[in-house]
Short mmCIF file of C-alpha atoms in Angstrom, two decimals:
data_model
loop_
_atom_site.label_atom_id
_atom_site.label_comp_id
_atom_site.label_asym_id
_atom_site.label_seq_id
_atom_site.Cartn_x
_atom_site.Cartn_y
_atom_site.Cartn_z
CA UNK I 1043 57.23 65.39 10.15
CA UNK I 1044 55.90 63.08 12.67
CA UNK I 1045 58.32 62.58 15.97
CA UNK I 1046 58.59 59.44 18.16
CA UNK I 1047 56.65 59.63 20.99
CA UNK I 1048 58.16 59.01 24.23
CA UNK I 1049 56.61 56.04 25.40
CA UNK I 1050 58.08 56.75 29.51
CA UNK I 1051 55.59 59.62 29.14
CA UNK I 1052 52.10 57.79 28.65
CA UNK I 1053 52.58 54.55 30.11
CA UNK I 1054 50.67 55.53 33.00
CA UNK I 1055 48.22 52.66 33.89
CA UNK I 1056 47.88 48.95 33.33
CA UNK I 1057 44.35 47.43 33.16
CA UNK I 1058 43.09 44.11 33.37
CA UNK I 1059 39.77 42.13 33.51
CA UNK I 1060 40.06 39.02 36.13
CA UNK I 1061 37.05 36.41 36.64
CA UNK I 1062 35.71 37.66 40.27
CA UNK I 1063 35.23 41.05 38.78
CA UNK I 1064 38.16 43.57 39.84
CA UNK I 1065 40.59 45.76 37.44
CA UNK I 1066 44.17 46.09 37.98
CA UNK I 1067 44.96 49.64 37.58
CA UNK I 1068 48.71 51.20 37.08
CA UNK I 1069 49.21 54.48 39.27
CA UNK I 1070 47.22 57.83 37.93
CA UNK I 1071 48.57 61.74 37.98
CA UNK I 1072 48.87 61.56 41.90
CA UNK I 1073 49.84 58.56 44.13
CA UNK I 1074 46.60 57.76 46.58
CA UNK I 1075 47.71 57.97 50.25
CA UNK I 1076 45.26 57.24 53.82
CA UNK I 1077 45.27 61.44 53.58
CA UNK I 1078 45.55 63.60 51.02
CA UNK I 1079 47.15 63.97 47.30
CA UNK I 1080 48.12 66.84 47.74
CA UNK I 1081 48.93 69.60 50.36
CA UNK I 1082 47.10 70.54 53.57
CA UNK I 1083 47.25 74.30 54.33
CA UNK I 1084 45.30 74.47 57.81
CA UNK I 1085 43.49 72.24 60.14
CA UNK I 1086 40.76 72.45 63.07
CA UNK I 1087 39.10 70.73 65.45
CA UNK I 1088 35.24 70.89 66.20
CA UNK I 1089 33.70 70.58 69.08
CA UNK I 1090 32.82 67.63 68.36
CA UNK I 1091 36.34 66.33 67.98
CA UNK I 1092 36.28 65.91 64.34
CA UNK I 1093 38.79 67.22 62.34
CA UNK I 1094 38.69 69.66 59.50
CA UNK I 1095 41.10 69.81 57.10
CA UNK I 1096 41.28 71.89 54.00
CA UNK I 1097 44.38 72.18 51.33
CA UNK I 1098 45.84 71.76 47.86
CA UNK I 1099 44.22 67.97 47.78
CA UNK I 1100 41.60 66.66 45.27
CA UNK I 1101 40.81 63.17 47.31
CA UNK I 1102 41.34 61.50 50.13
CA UNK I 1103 41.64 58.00 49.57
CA UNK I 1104 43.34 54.29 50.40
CA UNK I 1105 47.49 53.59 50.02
CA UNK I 1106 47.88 51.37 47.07
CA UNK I 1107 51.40 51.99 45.95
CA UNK I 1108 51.78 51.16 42.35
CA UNK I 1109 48.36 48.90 41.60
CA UNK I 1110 45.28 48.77 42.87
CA UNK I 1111 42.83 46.17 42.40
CA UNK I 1112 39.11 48.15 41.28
CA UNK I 1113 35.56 46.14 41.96
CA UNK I 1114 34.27 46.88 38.20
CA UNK I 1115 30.21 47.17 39.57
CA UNK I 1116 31.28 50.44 41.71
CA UNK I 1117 35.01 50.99 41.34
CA UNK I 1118 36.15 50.83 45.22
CA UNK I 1119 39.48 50.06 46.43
CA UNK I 1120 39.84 46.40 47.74
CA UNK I 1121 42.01 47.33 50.85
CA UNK I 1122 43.74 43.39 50.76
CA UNK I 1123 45.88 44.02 47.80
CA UNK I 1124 49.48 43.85 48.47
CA UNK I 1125 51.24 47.16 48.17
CA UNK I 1126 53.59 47.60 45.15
CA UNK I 1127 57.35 50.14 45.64
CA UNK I 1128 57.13 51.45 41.76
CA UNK I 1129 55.12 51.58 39.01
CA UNK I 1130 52.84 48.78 37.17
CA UNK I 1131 52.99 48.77 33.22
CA UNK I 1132 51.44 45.71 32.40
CA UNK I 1133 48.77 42.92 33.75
CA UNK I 1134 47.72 39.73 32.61
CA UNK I 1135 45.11 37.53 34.04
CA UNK I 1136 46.53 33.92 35.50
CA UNK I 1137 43.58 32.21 34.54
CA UNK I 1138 43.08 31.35 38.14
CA UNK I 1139 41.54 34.76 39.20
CA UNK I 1140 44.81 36.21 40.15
CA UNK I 1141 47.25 38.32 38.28
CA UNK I 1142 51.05 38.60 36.76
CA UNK I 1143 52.38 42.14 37.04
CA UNK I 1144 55.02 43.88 34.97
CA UNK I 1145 56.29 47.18 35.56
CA UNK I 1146 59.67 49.50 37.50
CA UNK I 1147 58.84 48.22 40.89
CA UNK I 1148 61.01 46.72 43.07
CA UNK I 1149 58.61 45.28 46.01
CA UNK I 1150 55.40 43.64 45.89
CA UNK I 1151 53.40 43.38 49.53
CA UNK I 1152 56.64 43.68 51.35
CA UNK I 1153 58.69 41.24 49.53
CA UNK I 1154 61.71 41.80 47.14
CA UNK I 1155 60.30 41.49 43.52
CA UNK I 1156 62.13 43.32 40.83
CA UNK I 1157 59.82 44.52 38.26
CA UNK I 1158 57.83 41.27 37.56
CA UNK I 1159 55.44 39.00 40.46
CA UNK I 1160 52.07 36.68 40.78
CA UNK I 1161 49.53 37.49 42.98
CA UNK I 1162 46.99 34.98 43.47
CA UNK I 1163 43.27 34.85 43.52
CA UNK I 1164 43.98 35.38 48.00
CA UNK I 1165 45.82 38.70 47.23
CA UNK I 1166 49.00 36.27 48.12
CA UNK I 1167 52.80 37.23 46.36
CA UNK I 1168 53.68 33.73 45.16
CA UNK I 1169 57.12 32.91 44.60
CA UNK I 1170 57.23 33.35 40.80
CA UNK I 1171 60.15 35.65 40.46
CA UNK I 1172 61.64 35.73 37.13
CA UNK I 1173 63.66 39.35 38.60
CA UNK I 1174 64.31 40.93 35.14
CA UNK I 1175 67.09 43.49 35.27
CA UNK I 1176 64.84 46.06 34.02
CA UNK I 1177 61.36 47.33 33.67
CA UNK I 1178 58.84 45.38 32.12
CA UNK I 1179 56.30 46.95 29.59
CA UNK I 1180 53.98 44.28 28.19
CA UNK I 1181 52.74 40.70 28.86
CA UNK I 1182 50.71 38.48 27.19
CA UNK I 1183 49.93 34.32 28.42
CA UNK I 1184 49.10 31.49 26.54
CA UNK I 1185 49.11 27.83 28.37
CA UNK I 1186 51.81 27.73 30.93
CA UNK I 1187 54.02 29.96 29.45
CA UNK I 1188 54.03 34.10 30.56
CA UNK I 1189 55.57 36.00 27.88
CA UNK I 1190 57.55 39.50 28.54
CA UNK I 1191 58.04 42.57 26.48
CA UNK I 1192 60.21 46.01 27.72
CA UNK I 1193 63.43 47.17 28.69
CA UNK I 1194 65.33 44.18 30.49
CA UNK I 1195 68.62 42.27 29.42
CA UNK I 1196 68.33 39.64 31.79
CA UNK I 1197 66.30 37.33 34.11
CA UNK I 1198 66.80 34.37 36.44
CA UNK I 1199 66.83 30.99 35.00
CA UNK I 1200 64.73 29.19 37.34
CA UNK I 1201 63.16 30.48 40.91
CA UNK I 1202 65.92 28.88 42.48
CA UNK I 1203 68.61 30.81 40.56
CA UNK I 1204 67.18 33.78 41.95
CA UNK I 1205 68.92 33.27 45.12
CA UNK I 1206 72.15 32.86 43.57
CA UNK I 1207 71.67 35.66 41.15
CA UNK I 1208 72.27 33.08 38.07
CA UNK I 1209 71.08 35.31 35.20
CA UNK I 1210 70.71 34.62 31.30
CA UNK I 1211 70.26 36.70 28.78
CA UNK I 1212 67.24 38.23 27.13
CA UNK I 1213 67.07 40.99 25.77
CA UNK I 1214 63.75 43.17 26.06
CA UNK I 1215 61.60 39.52 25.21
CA UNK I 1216 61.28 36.55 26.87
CA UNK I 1217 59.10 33.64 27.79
CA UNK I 1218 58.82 32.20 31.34
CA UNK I 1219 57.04 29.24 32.74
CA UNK I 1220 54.46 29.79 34.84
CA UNK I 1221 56.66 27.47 37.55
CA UNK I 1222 58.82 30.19 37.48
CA UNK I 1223 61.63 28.45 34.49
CA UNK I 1224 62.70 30.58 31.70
CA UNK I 1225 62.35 28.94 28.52
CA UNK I 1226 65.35 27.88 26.94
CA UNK I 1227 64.07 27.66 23.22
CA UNK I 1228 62.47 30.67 23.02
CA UNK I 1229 64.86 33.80 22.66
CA UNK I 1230 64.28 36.46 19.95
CA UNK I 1231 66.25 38.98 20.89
CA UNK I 1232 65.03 41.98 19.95
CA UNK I 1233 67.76 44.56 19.78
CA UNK I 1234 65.32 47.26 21.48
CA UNK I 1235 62.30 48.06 23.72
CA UNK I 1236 59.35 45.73 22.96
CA UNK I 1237 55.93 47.87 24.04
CA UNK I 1238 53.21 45.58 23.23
CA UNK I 1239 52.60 42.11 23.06
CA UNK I 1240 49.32 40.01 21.57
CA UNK I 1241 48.89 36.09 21.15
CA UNK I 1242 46.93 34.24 18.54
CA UNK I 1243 47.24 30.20 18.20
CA UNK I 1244 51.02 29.41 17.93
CA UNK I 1245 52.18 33.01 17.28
CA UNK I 1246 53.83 36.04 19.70
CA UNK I 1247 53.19 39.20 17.95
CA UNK I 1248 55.62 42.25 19.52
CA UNK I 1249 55.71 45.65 18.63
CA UNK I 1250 58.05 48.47 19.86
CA UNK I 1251 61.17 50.29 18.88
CA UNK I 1252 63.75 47.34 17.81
CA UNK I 1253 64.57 46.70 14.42
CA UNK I 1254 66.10 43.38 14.39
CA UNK I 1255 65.04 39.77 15.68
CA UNK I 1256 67.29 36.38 15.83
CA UNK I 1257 65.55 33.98 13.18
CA UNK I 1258 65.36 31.00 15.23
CA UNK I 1259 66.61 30.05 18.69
CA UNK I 1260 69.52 28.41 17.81
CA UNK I 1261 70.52 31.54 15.33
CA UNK I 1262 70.86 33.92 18.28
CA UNK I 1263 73.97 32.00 19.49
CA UNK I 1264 75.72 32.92 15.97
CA UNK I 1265 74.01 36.47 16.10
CA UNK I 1266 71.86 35.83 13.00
CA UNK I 1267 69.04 38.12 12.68
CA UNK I 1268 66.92 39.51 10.46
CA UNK I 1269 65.41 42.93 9.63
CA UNK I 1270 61.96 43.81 11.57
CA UNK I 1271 60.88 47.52 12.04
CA UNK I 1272 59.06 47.63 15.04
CA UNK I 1273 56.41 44.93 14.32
CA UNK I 1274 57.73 40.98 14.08
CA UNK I 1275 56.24 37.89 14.68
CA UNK I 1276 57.49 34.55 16.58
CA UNK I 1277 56.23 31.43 16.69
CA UNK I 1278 56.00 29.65 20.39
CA UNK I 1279 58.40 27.61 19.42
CA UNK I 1280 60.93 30.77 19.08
CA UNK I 1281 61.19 30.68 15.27
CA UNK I 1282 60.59 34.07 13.12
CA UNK I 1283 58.05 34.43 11.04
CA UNK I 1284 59.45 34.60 7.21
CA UNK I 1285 56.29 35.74 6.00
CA UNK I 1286 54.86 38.71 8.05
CA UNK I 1287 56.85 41.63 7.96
CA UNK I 1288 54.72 44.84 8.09
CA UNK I 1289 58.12 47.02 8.07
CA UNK I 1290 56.27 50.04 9.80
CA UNK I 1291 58.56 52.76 9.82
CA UNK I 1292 57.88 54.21 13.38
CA UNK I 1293 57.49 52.91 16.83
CA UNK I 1294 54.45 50.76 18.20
CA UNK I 1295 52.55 50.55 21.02
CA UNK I 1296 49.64 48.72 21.06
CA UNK I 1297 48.41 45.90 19.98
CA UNK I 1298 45.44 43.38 19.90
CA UNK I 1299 43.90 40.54 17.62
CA UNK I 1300 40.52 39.63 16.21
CA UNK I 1301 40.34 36.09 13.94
CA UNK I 1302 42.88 36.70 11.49
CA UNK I 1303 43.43 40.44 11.60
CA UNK I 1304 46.04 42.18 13.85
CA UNK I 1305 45.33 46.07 14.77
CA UNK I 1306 48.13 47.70 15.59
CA UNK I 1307 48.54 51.69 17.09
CA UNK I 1308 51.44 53.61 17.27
CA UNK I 1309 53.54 56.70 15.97
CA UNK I 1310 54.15 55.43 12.34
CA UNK I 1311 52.97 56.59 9.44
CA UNK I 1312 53.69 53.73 6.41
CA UNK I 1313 53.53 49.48 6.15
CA UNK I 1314 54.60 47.38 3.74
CA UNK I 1315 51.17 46.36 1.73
CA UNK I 1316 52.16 42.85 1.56
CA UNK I 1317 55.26 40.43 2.69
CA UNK I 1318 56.86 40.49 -1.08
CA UNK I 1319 56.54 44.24 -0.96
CA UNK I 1320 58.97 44.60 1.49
CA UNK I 1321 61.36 43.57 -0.83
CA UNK I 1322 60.66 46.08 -3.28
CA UNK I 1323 59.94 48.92 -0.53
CA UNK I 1324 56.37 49.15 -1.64
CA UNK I 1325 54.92 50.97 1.30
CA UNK I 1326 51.39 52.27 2.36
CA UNK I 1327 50.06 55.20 4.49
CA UNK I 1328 48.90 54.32 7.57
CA UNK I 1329 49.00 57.19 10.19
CA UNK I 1330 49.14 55.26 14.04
CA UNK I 1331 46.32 52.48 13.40
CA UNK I 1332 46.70 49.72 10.82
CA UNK I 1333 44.76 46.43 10.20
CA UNK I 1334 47.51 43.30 9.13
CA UNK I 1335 45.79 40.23 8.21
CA UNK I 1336 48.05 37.14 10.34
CA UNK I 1337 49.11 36.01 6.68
CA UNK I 1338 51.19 39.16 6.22
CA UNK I 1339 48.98 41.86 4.02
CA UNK I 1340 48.00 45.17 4.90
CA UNK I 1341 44.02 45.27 4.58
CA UNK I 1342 42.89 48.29 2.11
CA UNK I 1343 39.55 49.04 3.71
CA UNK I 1344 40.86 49.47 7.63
CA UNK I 1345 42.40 53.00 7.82
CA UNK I 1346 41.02 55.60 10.09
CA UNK I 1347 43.80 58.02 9.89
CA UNK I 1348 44.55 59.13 12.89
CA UNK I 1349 46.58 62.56 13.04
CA UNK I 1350 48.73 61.63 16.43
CA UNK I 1351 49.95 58.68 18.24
CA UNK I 1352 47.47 55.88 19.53
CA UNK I 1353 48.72 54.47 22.67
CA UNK I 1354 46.04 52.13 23.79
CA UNK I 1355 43.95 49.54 21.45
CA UNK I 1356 40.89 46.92 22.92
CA UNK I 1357 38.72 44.85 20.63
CA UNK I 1358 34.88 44.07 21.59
CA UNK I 1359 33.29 41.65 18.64
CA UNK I 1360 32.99 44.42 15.45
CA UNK I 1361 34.88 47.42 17.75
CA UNK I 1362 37.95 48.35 17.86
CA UNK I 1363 38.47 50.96 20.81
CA UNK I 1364 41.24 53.35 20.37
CA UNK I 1365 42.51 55.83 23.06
CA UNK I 1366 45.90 58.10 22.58
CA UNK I 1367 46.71 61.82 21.82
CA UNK I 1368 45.10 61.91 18.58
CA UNK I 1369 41.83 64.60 18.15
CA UNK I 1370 40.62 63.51 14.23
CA UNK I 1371 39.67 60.36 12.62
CA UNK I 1372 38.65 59.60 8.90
CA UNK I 1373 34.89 58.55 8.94
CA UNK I 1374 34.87 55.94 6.57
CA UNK I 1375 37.79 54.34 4.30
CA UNK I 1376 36.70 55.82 1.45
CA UNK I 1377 36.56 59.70 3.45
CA UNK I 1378 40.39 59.42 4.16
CA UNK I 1379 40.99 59.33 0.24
CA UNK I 1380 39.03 63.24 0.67
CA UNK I 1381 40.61 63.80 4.14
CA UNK I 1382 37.08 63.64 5.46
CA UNK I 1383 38.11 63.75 9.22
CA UNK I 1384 36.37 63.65 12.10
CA UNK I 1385 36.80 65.39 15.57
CA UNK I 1386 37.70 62.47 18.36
CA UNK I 1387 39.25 63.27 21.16
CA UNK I 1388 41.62 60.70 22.39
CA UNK I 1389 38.92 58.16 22.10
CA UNK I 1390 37.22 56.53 19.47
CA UNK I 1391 35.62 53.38 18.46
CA UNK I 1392 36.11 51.77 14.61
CA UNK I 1393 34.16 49.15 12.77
CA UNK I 1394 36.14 46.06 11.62
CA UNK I 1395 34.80 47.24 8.50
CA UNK I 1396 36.94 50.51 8.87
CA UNK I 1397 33.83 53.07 9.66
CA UNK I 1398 34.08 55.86 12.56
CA UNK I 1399 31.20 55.17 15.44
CA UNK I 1400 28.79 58.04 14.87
CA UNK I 1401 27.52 57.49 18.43
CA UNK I 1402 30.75 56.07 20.43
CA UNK I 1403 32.52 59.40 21.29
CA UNK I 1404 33.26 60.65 24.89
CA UNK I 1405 35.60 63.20 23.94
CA UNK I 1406 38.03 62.92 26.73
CA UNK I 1407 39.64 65.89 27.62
CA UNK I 1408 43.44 64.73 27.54
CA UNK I 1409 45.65 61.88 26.45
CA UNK I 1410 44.15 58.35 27.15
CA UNK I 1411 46.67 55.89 27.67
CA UNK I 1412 45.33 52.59 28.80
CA UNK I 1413 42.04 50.65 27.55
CA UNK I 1414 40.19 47.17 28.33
CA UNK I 1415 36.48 45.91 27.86
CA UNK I 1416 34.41 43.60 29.77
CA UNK I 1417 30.87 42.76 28.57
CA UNK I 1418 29.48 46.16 27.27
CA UNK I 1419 31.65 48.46 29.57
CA UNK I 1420 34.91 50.37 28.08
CA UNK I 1421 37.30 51.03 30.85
CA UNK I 1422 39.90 54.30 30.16
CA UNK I 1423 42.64 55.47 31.72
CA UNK I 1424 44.87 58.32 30.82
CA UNK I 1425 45.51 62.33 31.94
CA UNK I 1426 42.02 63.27 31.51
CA UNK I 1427 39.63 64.83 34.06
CA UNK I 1428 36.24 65.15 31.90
CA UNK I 1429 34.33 63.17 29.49
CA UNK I 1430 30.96 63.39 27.91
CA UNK I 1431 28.39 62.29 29.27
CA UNK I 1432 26.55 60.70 26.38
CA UNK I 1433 26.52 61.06 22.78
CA UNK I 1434 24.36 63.39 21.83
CA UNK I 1435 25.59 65.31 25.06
CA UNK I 1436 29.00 65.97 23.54
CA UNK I 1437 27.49 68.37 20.87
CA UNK I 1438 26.25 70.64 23.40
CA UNK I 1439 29.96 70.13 25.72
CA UNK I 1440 28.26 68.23 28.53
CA UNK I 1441 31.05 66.80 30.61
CA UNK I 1442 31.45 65.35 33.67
CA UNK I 1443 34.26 64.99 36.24
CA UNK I 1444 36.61 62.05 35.46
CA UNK I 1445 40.06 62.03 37.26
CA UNK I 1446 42.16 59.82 35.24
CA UNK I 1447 39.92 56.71 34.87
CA UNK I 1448 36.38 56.50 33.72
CA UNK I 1449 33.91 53.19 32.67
CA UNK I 1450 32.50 54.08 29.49
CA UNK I 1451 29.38 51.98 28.01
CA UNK I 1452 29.69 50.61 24.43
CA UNK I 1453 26.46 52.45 24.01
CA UNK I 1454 28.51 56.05 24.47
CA UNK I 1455 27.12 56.62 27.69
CA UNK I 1456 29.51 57.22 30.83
CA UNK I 1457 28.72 55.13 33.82
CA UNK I 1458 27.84 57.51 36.67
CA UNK I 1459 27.83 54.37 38.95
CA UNK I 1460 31.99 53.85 38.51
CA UNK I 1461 34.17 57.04 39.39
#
């Protein structure tokens, strides 16, 4: 039997792709300091008066607090960011070459900002402070409205009301203005954790570990909801969709969309096969990665089979990236029917037309928990410290040193440039 995965556990690093070329990462196994990450044992001075230092540290590198911003073309540290007190969980791009944040943090460059902030294309904390009462998991933007997944019951009703502490409730989703106003018509109310969030046209697609949603704004006043394991979608104008209902029986933590196709990774193991099957409890295998096209049914040629939880999920024109704890894939959809696996190691790329990359495999070394692509470079992040160095290298176990992030090129080859 399969067992939820605890999501606290592998949420270690939020990544995202801004126009001026830098990646928001989430904090890795050890917090960077000006010094060391880990202990110094003993200390000398040369004659020269430079000073030795040797200990239980692996680098020596720049404070960042919870994020740092990366250069993607060599992976340095841009010193200007403004230090963040917690953890980041989610990024988003604000179309103007900054970023929204989401995470457990309670500071962001010096000033009070619980758990969500914008900083701007400057490195600037603007004063878009929806202060959610609890940590903030996903985000996804469309327009001017920021939408929010996680673990929070409440937020601020305008940027004003923050200084009065005037508070309405929303419970793990919610949809802010990107003037700071929380939307009034759109309220879903999921009755647990939302993990992942993805937007295509008009719709909000969520998954996580709730099993209910209200089925319009207005119904969430009366408390009328409506059945959705895990995977629901809402219309931007805070209705529920009636007609896609997946019904997967586990929790979900990634998402991402492609034309009319949703991918989805997780811990469950079944879907419904169509929207009318739900009714009947007509139910398919799919272990952690399924394909659901937006109208509702479960595609029958998209299942690579995946023998543990995918955590992270990025999409690259005919690619689907994959990163999590699993180690075996099916090769093709018609392998999985002969349990045909394949070894992967917490990384894999799949065809849209459901085939296993025969040259996409850097065997990582450990869980990878975060993913995101820009032009023909893969960026990881996860527990790992070695991956392949090409394809064809993994067969004879050349690795290289990677310490919990690594740029990977769609080609299979890892970047020696960006470490």
């Amino acid at each position: 039997m399969r067992h939820a995965t605890n999501f606290s556990r592998y949420r270690l690093i939020a990544f995202t792709l801004v126009l001026y070329g830098m990646l928001l990462a989430g904090p890795v196994k050890a917090t960077l300091v000006d010094g060391p990450d880990g202990g110094v044992n003993a200390t000398v001075i040369g004659a020269d008066g430079t000073a030795y230092v040797g200990g239980d540290f692996t680098r020596w590198g720049p404070q960042t607090g919870g994020g740092a911003a990366l250069a993607t073309s060599n992976g340095l540290v841009n010193r200007s960011f403004p230090k963040i007190l917690g953890t980041v969980y989610a990024s988003v791009p604000d179309g103007a070459g900054g970023f929204y944040i989401g995470g457990s943090f309670t500071k962001v460059g010096g000033l009070a900002r619980n758990n969500l902030a914008q900083i701007d294309v400057n490195g600037t904390v603007t004063t878009w402070n929806p202060n959610p009462n609890d940590s903030v998991n996903a985000l996804a933007l469309s327009g001017s409205t920021v939408y929010a997944g996680g673990n929070f019951s409440t937020l601020c009703t305008a940027p004003s009301s923050c200084n009065s502490q005037v508070a309405a409730s929303r419970n793990y989703v919610a949809a802010i203005g990107t003037d700071g106003n929380l939307s009034t018509t759109w309220n879903p109310s999921a009755n647990g954790t939302v993990n992942a969030l993805a937007i295509s046209g008009s719709t909000v697609y969520a998954g996580g570990y709730f099993s209910t949603l209200c089925t319009a704004p207005s119904s969430c006043n009366g408390q009328v909801e409506a059945t959705r394991n895990y995977l629901a979608a809402i219309d931007t104008n805070g209705s529920l969709s009636t007609t896609w209902n997946p019904n997967a029986n586990s929790i979900v933590y990634a998402l991402t969309i492609s034309g009319s196709t949703v991918y989805a990774g997780g811990d469950f193991t079944t879907l419904c096969t169509a929207p009318s099957s739900c009714n009947r409890q007509v139910e398919a295998t799919r272990n952690s990665l399924a394909a659901i096209d937006t109208n509702g049914s479960l595609s029958t040629t998209w299942n690579p089979n995946a023998n543990s939880t995918v955590l992270a999920l990025t999409i690259s024109g005919s690619t689907v990236y994959a990163g999590g704890t699993f180690t075996t894939l099916c090769t093709a959809p018609s392998s999985c029917n002969r349990q045909v696996d394949a070894t992967r190691n917490y990384l894999a790329a799949i065809d849209t037309n459901g085939s296993l990359s025969t040259t996409w495999n850097p065997n990582a070394s450990d869980i990878v928990s975060a993913l995101t692509i820009s032009g023909s470079t893969v960026y990881a992040g996860g527990n790992f410290t070695t991956l392949c160095t090409a394809p064809s290298s993994c067969n004879g176990q050349v690795a290289a040193s990677r310490n919990y992030l690594a740029a990977i090129d769609t080609n299979g080859s890892l970047s020696t440039t960006w470490n």
